[in-house]
Coordinates of C-alpha atoms and ligand atoms in Angstrom, one line a residue:
M193 CA 0.0 0.0 0.1
N194 CA 1.5 3.3 -1.1
F195 CA 1.5 6.4 0.9
P196 CA -1.1 8.4 -0.8
T197 CA -3.5 5.2 -0.9
V198 CA -2.9 5.3 2.9
L199 CA -3.8 8.8 3.4
A200 CA -6.8 8.7 1.2
L201 CA -8.0 5.7 3.1
A202 CA -7.4 7.5 6.4
M203 CA -9.3 10.8 5.1
A204 CA -12.1 8.6 3.7
A205 CA -12.6 6.5 6.8
T206 CA -12.6 9.7 9.2
L207 CA -15.1 11.3 6.7
G208 CA -17.2 8.4 6.3
L209 CA -17.5 8.0 10.2
Q210 CA -18.9 11.7 10.4
G211 CA -21.5 11.0 7.9
V212 CA -19.8 12.8 5.1
A213 CA -20.5 11.7 1.6
V214 CA -17.3 10.9 -0.1
F215 CA -16.4 9.1 -3.2
A216 CA -12.9 7.3 -2.6
P217 CA -10.9 6.8 -5.9
A218 CA -11.3 3.6 -7.5
Y219 CA -7.7 2.6 -6.6
V220 CA -8.4 3.0 -2.8
V221 CA -11.4 0.7 -3.0
P222 CA -9.6 -2.8 -3.0
S223 CA -7.8 -1.9 0.2
A224 CA -10.9 -1.0 2.2
L225 CA -11.6 -4.4 3.1
G226 CA -8.2 -4.6 5.1
V227 CA -9.4 -1.3 7.0
A228 CA -12.5 -2.9 7.6
T229 CA -11.3 -5.9 9.3
L230 CA -9.3 -3.4 11.7
G231 CA -12.7 -2.1 12.9
A232 CA -12.9 1.1 10.4
S233 CA -16.4 2.7 9.2
P234 CA -19.1 0.3 8.4
W235 CA -19.8 2.9 5.7
L236 CA -16.5 2.0 4.2
V237 CA -17.3 -1.6 4.1
R238 CA -20.7 -1.1 2.3
L239 CA -18.7 1.2 -0.1
Y240 CA -16.2 -1.7 -0.7
R241 CA -19.0 -4.2 -1.3
R242 CA -20.9 -2.2 -3.7
R243 CA -17.7 -1.2 -5.7
S244 CA -16.3 -4.7 -5.9
A245 CA -19.5 -5.8 -7.0
A246 CA -19.7 -3.0 -9.6
S247 CA -16.4 -3.8 -10.9
E248 CA -17.2 -7.5 -10.9
K249 CA -20.0 -7.1 -13.5
G250 CA -18.3 -4.5 -15.4
G251 CA -20.4 -1.3 -14.5
R252 CA -23.6 -0.4 -13.2
G253 CA -26.8 -1.5 -14.6
R254 CA -25.3 -4.4 -16.3
A255 CA -25.3 -7.0 -13.4
A256 CA -25.1 -10.5 -13.8
Y257 CA -26.8 -11.7 -10.6
G258 CA -27.9 -15.2 -10.0
V259 CA -31.2 -16.0 -8.6
H260 CA -31.4 -14.9 -5.0
G261 CA -33.8 -16.6 -2.4
L262 CA -36.5 -14.3 -1.0
S263 CA -34.5 -13.6 2.2
R264 CA -31.3 -12.7 0.3
T265 CA -33.4 -10.6 -2.2
K266 CA -34.9 -8.9 0.8
S267 CA -31.8 -8.2 2.6
T268 CA -30.0 -6.8 -0.4
I269 CA -32.7 -4.3 -1.5
E270 CA -33.2 -3.3 2.4
A271 CA -29.4 -2.7 2.6
Y272 CA -30.1 0.3 0.4
N273 CA -32.2 1.9 3.2
T274 CA -29.0 2.4 5.3
V275 CA -26.7 3.2 2.9
Q276 CA -25.8 7.0 2.4
N277 CA -26.2 8.3 -1.3
P278 CA -27.5 5.3 -2.5
D279 CA -26.9 4.1 -6.0
V280 CA -30.4 4.2 -7.1
P281 CA -30.2 3.0 -10.6
E282 CA -28.2 0.0 -9.4
L283 CA -31.0 -0.6 -6.9
V284 CA -33.8 -0.5 -9.1
D285 CA -31.8 -2.6 -11.5
Y286 CA -31.5 -5.5 -8.8
I287 CA -35.2 -5.1 -8.1
L288 CA -36.2 -5.8 -11.9
Q289 CA -33.4 -8.2 -12.2
Q290 CA -34.3 -10.6 -9.5
A291 CA -38.1 -10.3 -10.4
T292 CA -37.2 -11.6 -14.0
L293 CA -34.8 -14.2 -12.7
Q294 CA -37.3 -15.5 -10.3
Q295 CA -39.8 -15.6 -12.9
A296 CA -42.0 -13.1 -11.4
S297 CA -44.9 -11.9 -13.9
D298 CA -45.2 -8.5 -12.2
V299 CA -43.5 -6.0 -9.9
H300 CA -45.5 -4.0 -7.5
L301 CA -44.2 -0.7 -5.6
V302 CA -46.8 0.1 -3.3
P303 CA -46.0 3.5 -1.4
Y304 CA -47.3 3.6 2.4
R305 CA -46.8 6.3 4.8
D306 CA -43.5 5.1 6.4
Y307 CA -42.1 2.8 3.5
V308 CA -42.6 1.5 -0.1
L309 CA -43.7 -2.2 -0.5
V310 CA -42.0 -4.0 -3.0
R311 CA -43.9 -7.1 -4.0
Y312 CA -43.6 -9.8 -6.8
R313 CA -46.1 -12.0 -8.5
I314 CA -44.7 -15.3 -9.1
D315 CA -46.9 -18.3 -10.4
G316 CA -50.1 -15.9 -9.7
I317 CA -49.2 -15.3 -6.1
L318 CA -48.4 -11.7 -4.9
S319 CA -45.7 -11.7 -2.1
D320 CA -44.1 -9.1 -0.1
V321 CA -40.5 -9.0 -1.1
A322 CA -38.8 -5.9 0.9
Q323 CA -39.6 -2.6 2.3
L324 CA -37.9 0.8 0.9
G325 CA -37.5 3.8 3.2
P326 CA -39.7 6.5 2.5
H327 CA -36.5 8.8 1.3
L328 CA -36.2 6.3 -1.4
R329 CA -39.6 6.7 -2.7
D330 CA -39.1 9.8 -5.2
L331 CA -35.6 8.8 -6.3
V332 CA -36.7 5.2 -7.3
T333 CA -40.1 6.5 -9.0
N334 CA -37.8 9.0 -10.9
R335 CA -35.6 6.4 -11.8
L336 CA -38.3 4.4 -13.3
K337 CA -39.9 7.0 -15.0
V338 CA -36.7 8.1 -16.9
M339 CA -36.3 4.4 -17.8
A340 CA -39.8 4.1 -18.8
Q341 CA -39.8 7.4 -20.8
A342 CA -42.5 8.8 -18.8
I343 CA -42.7 12.5 -17.7
T344 CA -40.7 12.9 -14.4
F345 CA -42.3 15.9 -13.3
V346 CA -46.1 14.7 -13.6
H347 CA -47.3 12.9 -10.1
D348 CA -50.8 13.9 -10.2
R349 CA -52.2 11.6 -13.2
P350 CA -51.6 8.1 -14.5
Q351 CA -48.8 7.5 -16.9
D352 CA -47.8 4.3 -18.8
G353 CA -44.4 3.5 -20.2
R354 CA -42.3 0.7 -21.5
I355 CA -38.9 -0.6 -20.4
D356 CA -36.6 -2.8 -22.3
L357 CA -34.2 -4.9 -20.2
R358 CA -31.7 -7.5 -20.9
V359 CA -31.5 -10.1 -18.2
A360 CA -29.1 -13.4 -18.4
E361 CA -29.0 -13.2 -22.3
R362 CA -32.9 -12.9 -22.5
D363 CA -34.8 -9.8 -23.7
V364 CA -37.5 -8.6 -21.3
D365 CA -40.3 -6.1 -22.0
L366 CA -41.3 -4.5 -19.0
R367 CA -45.0 -2.2 -19.3
V368 CA -45.1 0.0 -16.5
A369 CA -48.0 2.0 -15.0
F370 CA -47.6 4.8 -12.4
M371 CA -50.8 5.6 -10.4
P372 CA -51.0 8.6 -8.2
T373 CA -52.3 7.5 -4.7
L374 CA -52.2 9.2 -1.2
H375 CA -48.6 8.5 -0.3
G376 CA -46.9 8.9 -3.7
E377 CA -47.3 7.1 -7.0
R378 CA -48.0 3.2 -7.1
I379 CA -46.1 1.5 -9.7
V380 CA -47.1 -1.7 -11.4
M381 CA -44.7 -3.2 -13.7
R382 CA -46.0 -6.4 -16.0
I383 CA -42.7 -8.4 -17.3
L384 CA -43.2 -10.0 -20.8
D385 CA -40.3 -12.2 -21.5
R386 CA -40.1 -12.3 -25.3
S387 CA -38.0 -15.4 -25.2
E388 CA -40.6 -17.4 -23.5
L389 CA -42.7 -17.3 -26.8
G390 CA -42.2 -20.9 -27.6
F391 CA -46.2 -20.8 -26.8
G392 CA -47.1 -24.7 -28.0
L393 CA -50.6 -26.0 -27.8
V394 CA -49.5 -29.1 -26.2
S395 CA -47.8 -27.4 -23.2
L396 CA -50.5 -25.4 -22.4
G397 CA -52.5 -28.0 -20.0
F398 CA -55.3 -29.3 -22.2
T399 CA -56.0 -33.0 -21.9
E400 CA -55.4 -35.1 -25.0
E401 CA -59.1 -35.0 -25.8
Q402 CA -59.4 -31.3 -25.5
L403 CA -56.3 -30.6 -27.3
A404 CA -58.1 -32.6 -30.5
V405 CA -61.1 -30.7 -29.8
F406 CA -59.5 -27.2 -29.6
S407 CA -57.2 -27.8 -32.8
D408 CA -60.5 -29.0 -34.8
L409 CA -62.2 -25.5 -33.6
I410 CA -59.5 -23.1 -34.5
F411 CA -58.4 -24.8 -37.8
R412 CA -61.7 -24.5 -39.1
P413 CA -62.2 -21.7 -41.6
Q414 CA -65.0 -20.0 -39.8
G415 CA -66.6 -19.7 -36.4
M416 CA -66.4 -17.9 -33.1
V417 CA -64.3 -19.3 -30.4
I418 CA -64.5 -17.5 -27.2
L419 CA -62.1 -17.7 -24.4
N420 CA -63.6 -17.1 -20.5
G421 CA -61.7 -16.8 -17.1
P422 CA -60.5 -14.0 -14.8
A423 CA -57.9 -11.8 -15.4
G424 CA -54.5 -13.6 -15.1
S425 CA -56.0 -17.0 -15.8
G426 CA -53.7 -17.4 -19.1
K427 CA -56.2 -16.5 -21.8
T428 CA -53.8 -14.4 -23.7
T429 CA -51.4 -17.2 -23.6
T430 CA -54.0 -19.8 -25.0
I431 CA -54.9 -17.3 -27.7
Y432 CA -51.5 -16.8 -28.6
A433 CA -50.4 -20.4 -28.8
A434 CA -53.7 -20.8 -30.8
L435 CA -52.8 -18.2 -33.4
K436 CA -49.3 -19.5 -33.6
A437 CA -50.6 -22.9 -34.5
V438 CA -53.1 -21.6 -36.9
L439 CA -50.2 -19.9 -38.8
D440 CA -48.0 -22.9 -38.6
H441 CA -50.8 -25.4 -39.7
S442 CA -51.4 -23.2 -42.7
D443 CA -47.7 -23.1 -43.5
R444 CA -48.0 -19.1 -42.9
G445 CA -50.5 -19.1 -45.7
T446 CA -53.0 -17.3 -43.3
S447 CA -53.5 -13.6 -42.7
I448 CA -54.0 -13.0 -39.0
Y449 CA -55.2 -9.8 -37.3
T450 CA -55.2 -9.0 -33.7
L451 CA -57.0 -6.0 -31.6
E452 CA -55.5 -5.9 -28.4
D453 CA -55.8 -3.8 -25.2
P454 CA -52.8 -4.0 -24.5
I455 CA -50.6 -5.6 -26.9
E456 CA -48.8 -8.3 -24.4
Y457 CA -46.4 -10.0 -26.7
D458 CA -45.0 -9.1 -29.9
L459 CA -46.0 -12.1 -32.5
M460 CA -44.0 -12.8 -35.6
N461 CA -46.2 -12.8 -38.8
I462 CA -49.2 -11.6 -37.2
N463 CA -50.9 -8.0 -37.7
Q464 CA -51.3 -6.6 -34.3
T465 CA -53.1 -3.4 -33.6
Q466 CA -53.5 -1.8 -30.3
I467 CA -56.9 -0.3 -28.9
E468 CA -56.7 3.3 -27.9
E469 CA -60.4 3.8 -26.4
T470 CA -59.5 7.2 -24.7
Q471 CA -58.7 8.4 -28.4
G472 CA -61.9 6.9 -29.8
F473 CA -60.0 3.9 -31.3
T474 CA -62.4 1.2 -30.0
F475 CA -62.6 -2.5 -30.6
A476 CA -65.8 -1.8 -32.7
H477 CA -63.9 0.7 -34.7
G478 CA -60.8 -1.4 -35.1
L479 CA -62.6 -4.5 -36.0
R480 CA -64.6 -2.5 -38.9
T481 CA -61.5 -1.1 -40.2
M482 CA -59.6 -4.6 -40.0
L483 CA -62.5 -6.5 -41.9
R484 CA -61.5 -4.6 -45.0
Q485 CA -57.8 -5.8 -44.8
D486 CA -59.0 -9.4 -46.0
P487 CA -58.4 -11.3 -42.6
D488 CA -58.7 -14.8 -42.3
V489 CA -58.4 -14.9 -38.5
I490 CA -59.3 -12.1 -36.1
M491 CA -58.4 -11.9 -32.5
V492 CA -60.5 -9.4 -30.6
G493 CA -58.9 -8.8 -27.1
E494 CA -62.5 -8.6 -25.4
I495 CA -66.2 -8.3 -26.4
R496 CA -67.9 -5.8 -23.8
D497 CA -70.3 -3.8 -26.0
L498 CA -73.2 -4.4 -28.4
D499 CA -71.3 -2.7 -31.2
T500 CA -68.3 -5.0 -31.2
A501 CA -70.3 -8.3 -30.5
R502 CA -72.5 -7.7 -33.6
I503 CA -69.6 -7.1 -35.9
A504 CA -67.4 -10.0 -34.5
I505 CA -70.6 -12.3 -34.6
Q506 CA -71.1 -11.2 -38.5
A507 CA -67.4 -11.7 -39.0
G508 CA -67.5 -15.3 -37.6
M509 CA -70.5 -16.2 -39.7
T510 CA -68.9 -14.8 -42.8
G511 CA -65.8 -17.1 -43.6
H512 CA -63.5 -15.6 -40.6
L513 CA -62.3 -17.5 -37.7
L514 CA -62.8 -15.0 -34.7
I515 CA -61.2 -15.6 -31.3
T516 CA -62.0 -13.3 -28.6
T517 CA -62.8 -13.4 -24.7
V518 CA -66.1 -12.4 -22.9
H519 CA -66.2 -12.0 -19.1
A520 CA -68.8 -14.6 -17.3
K521 CA -68.5 -16.5 -14.2
Q522 CA -68.4 -19.8 -16.1
A523 CA -68.3 -20.9 -19.6
A524 CA -72.1 -21.5 -19.8
G525 CA -72.5 -18.1 -18.5
V526 CA -71.1 -16.4 -21.7
F527 CA -74.3 -16.7 -23.8
V528 CA -76.3 -15.0 -21.0
R529 CA -73.7 -12.2 -21.0
L530 CA -73.8 -11.8 -24.8
S531 CA -77.5 -11.3 -24.6
E532 CA -77.2 -9.1 -21.8
I533 CA -75.0 -6.9 -23.9
G534 CA -77.8 -6.9 -26.3
V535 CA -77.0 -9.6 -28.8
D536 CA -80.0 -11.8 -30.2
P537 CA -79.4 -15.2 -28.8
H538 CA -80.1 -16.7 -32.4
S539 CA -77.3 -14.9 -33.5
V540 CA -75.0 -16.1 -30.7
A541 CA -76.3 -19.7 -31.3
S542 CA -75.3 -19.6 -34.9
A543 CA -71.9 -18.0 -34.9
V544 CA -70.2 -19.3 -31.6
T545 CA -68.4 -22.7 -32.2
A546 CA -67.1 -23.1 -28.7
V547 CA -66.6 -21.3 -25.3
I548 CA -63.4 -22.4 -23.4
A549 CA -63.0 -21.7 -19.8
Q550 CA -59.5 -21.4 -18.4
R551 CA -57.8 -21.3 -14.9
L552 CA -54.3 -21.7 -13.9
V553 CA -52.9 -24.0 -11.4
R554 CA -49.2 -24.1 -10.0
I555 CA -47.3 -27.1 -10.8
L556 CA -45.8 -28.7 -7.9
C557 CA -41.7 -28.8 -7.8
P558 CA -40.8 -32.3 -8.6
Q559 CA -37.7 -32.1 -6.4
C560 CA -39.6 -31.8 -3.2
K561 CA -43.4 -32.7 -3.3
R562 CA -44.5 -35.2 -0.7
R563 CA -47.1 -37.7 -0.9
T564 CA -50.2 -36.9 1.2
P565 CA -53.9 -38.5 1.4
A566 CA -56.7 -35.9 0.9
T567 CA -58.0 -34.4 4.1
P568 CA -61.5 -34.4 5.3
G569 CA -61.7 -30.6 4.9
Q570 CA -60.5 -30.8 1.0
E571 CA -63.1 -33.7 0.7
A572 CA -65.7 -31.5 2.0
K573 CA -64.9 -28.5 -0.2
L574 CA -64.7 -30.6 -3.3
G575 CA -67.8 -32.7 -2.2
Q576 CA -66.6 -36.1 -3.1
A577 CA -64.7 -38.7 -1.0
L578 CA -61.2 -39.4 -2.3
S579 CA -60.0 -42.1 0.2
G580 CA -57.7 -44.4 -1.5
H581 CA -56.1 -42.0 -3.8
T582 CA -52.6 -40.5 -3.2
F583 CA -52.2 -36.8 -3.8
Y584 CA -49.2 -34.4 -3.3
A585 CA -48.5 -31.6 -1.3
P586 CA -45.7 -28.6 -1.6
V587 CA -42.8 -28.7 0.5
G588 CA -40.2 -26.2 -0.6
C589 CA -36.5 -26.7 -1.5
A590 CA -33.5 -24.9 -3.0
A591 CA -34.6 -25.7 -6.5
C592 CA -38.0 -24.1 -6.1
N593 CA -37.0 -21.2 -3.9
Q594 CA -38.7 -22.7 -0.9
K595 CA -42.3 -22.4 -2.7
G596 CA -43.1 -26.0 -3.4
Y597 CA -44.2 -24.8 -6.9
A598 CA -42.4 -24.3 -10.0
G599 CA -44.4 -23.3 -13.0
R600 CA -48.1 -23.2 -13.9
K601 CA -50.5 -25.1 -16.1
G602 CA -54.1 -24.3 -17.5
V603 CA -57.0 -26.3 -16.7
Y604 CA -59.8 -26.2 -19.1
E605 CA -63.5 -26.7 -19.8
I606 CA -64.6 -26.6 -23.4
L607 CA -68.1 -26.3 -24.2
Q608 CA -68.6 -27.2 -27.7
V609 CA -71.9 -25.8 -29.4
D610 CA -73.5 -28.7 -30.9
E611 CA -77.2 -28.8 -32.5
T612 CA -78.5 -29.5 -28.8
V613 CA -76.6 -26.9 -27.2
R614 CA -77.5 -24.5 -29.9
E615 CA -81.4 -24.9 -29.4
L616 CA -80.9 -24.4 -25.6
I617 CA -78.9 -20.7 -26.5
A618 CA -81.5 -19.7 -28.7
A619 CA -84.0 -20.5 -26.0
R620 CA -82.2 -18.8 -23.4
T621 CA -81.7 -21.4 -21.2
S622 CA -80.0 -21.0 -18.1
P623 CA -76.2 -21.3 -17.6
D624 CA -76.6 -24.0 -15.2
K625 CA -79.0 -26.3 -17.4
L626 CA -76.6 -25.7 -20.2
H627 CA -73.9 -26.7 -18.4
H628 CA -75.3 -29.7 -17.2
T629 CA -76.5 -30.7 -20.8
A630 CA -73.0 -30.1 -21.9
V631 CA -71.6 -32.6 -19.4
E632 CA -74.2 -35.0 -20.4
R633 CA -72.8 -34.6 -23.7
G634 CA -69.4 -35.4 -22.8
M635 CA -68.0 -32.2 -21.6
T636 CA -65.2 -32.6 -18.8
T637 CA -65.5 -30.0 -16.3
M638 CA -62.8 -27.8 -14.9
I639 CA -63.2 -29.6 -11.5
H640 CA -62.7 -32.8 -13.2
N641 CA -59.8 -31.8 -15.4
G642 CA -58.4 -30.3 -12.1
L643 CA -58.6 -33.4 -10.2
R644 CA -56.9 -35.4 -12.9
L645 CA -53.8 -33.0 -12.7
A646 CA -54.0 -33.6 -8.9
L647 CA -54.2 -37.2 -9.2
S648 CA -51.3 -37.5 -11.2
G649 CA -49.2 -35.5 -9.1
E650 CA -48.7 -32.6 -10.9
T651 CA -50.5 -30.1 -8.6
S652 CA -52.1 -30.4 -5.3
L653 CA -55.5 -30.3 -4.2
D654 CA -55.3 -26.9 -2.6
E655 CA -54.4 -25.5 -6.2
V656 CA -57.4 -27.2 -7.5
L657 CA -59.4 -25.9 -4.7
R658 CA -58.2 -22.4 -5.1
I659 CA -59.2 -22.1 -8.7
L660 CA -62.7 -23.1 -8.4
P661 CA -65.2 -20.6 -7.5
P662 CA -67.7 -21.6 -4.5
E663 CA -70.6 -22.3 -6.9
Q664 CA -68.7 -25.2 -8.8
R665 CA -67.4 -26.9 -5.9
G666 CA -69.2 -30.2 -5.5
V667 CA -70.1 -30.4 -9.1
Ligands
ZN1191 ZN1 -38.8 -27.7 -4.3

């Protein structure tokens, strides 16, 4: 250690102890560890740790972290609360990179009076990750606004933006939404991993019979296929997989158009248009325009008004395959919902070829799941005796980040509209009656297919119970 280094270190240590911000020259830093072990300023220790981490990864913002467990993520993020002059870009980078590496679908930054809660949604479940001190709130918000190209000085109205990120050789898209609240802006980021666009029909979760039925439905030249399920139930993934399958099936000889709000993934060889309702570019408007573009297949993000419903039904009956979603509690409820919007049940009955309800269940980590019988409580909720069957429950290990689950799969119910069902729809039959008729005619229910997944050990009984609305239990 040469004299100037010793001098600089001594100065830095003194100033650090007094709480004065100092930037030690780079050549001093490697020596800091030696001083730290002699009982010097903890500030210097932190500085050393951060600087050496930065040089390891070759500069800020390009970190190559491994996947950290939740407790390590928490302590790493919360360490910034006590650091003087925290490196905010590095902190934000860490939060986003860990979210991506841990396969989170969303990151939430929720401001409260005394802290900002960092939450990740992984496999559909939101969990608390860490708390940021209130002094970091505006710094982190500003940093994200800069990255997302939002306006930094606007705090009193919602803003949207996008961030492109590269994590561990993968290109990741972030949709960022800023929403004013009482204690600052709430930030929600949806992570869209473009490298995960393998979208194969086979891996979605359909049973073999369902896969055959679904393929037949989407390879027909016309008709209307409706997906149904709450937000986050995987409808978009199913639709994209369907569009990709249609494209491949026709050897790219099909013209496919989508109207989305928002566009969730960029798809190759598919014409995607984003709806802008606030600017008057509605689904109905977009659909009219699109029909003049000679489409074979049209995807409409959602049908929620009569105008869109009418044009969509017309399109589905005149040589187009139309794929869309409609909100309803269950597959059989979609027809009632459409007539509530104002569509004539006869038109619905003639245009719709199938309604597919979907939920997602988490898949058990194969490394640590354990065998278990069904509990009396689970049997009661399901309304069936399950003794004699073996199920599996989550445990948690290093491979699954102590969650017991890894990945998700769709559970489906396909209500096909055949002659019998068509007559019932036209006669405004109740959803329950329709559901039972479809079951009599061979439809396997969501609960049936969920149980099948649980019996095969892929998921747990609790997961099956979680996705079932109370009124479907015991069916
Ligand atoms: Zn595990």
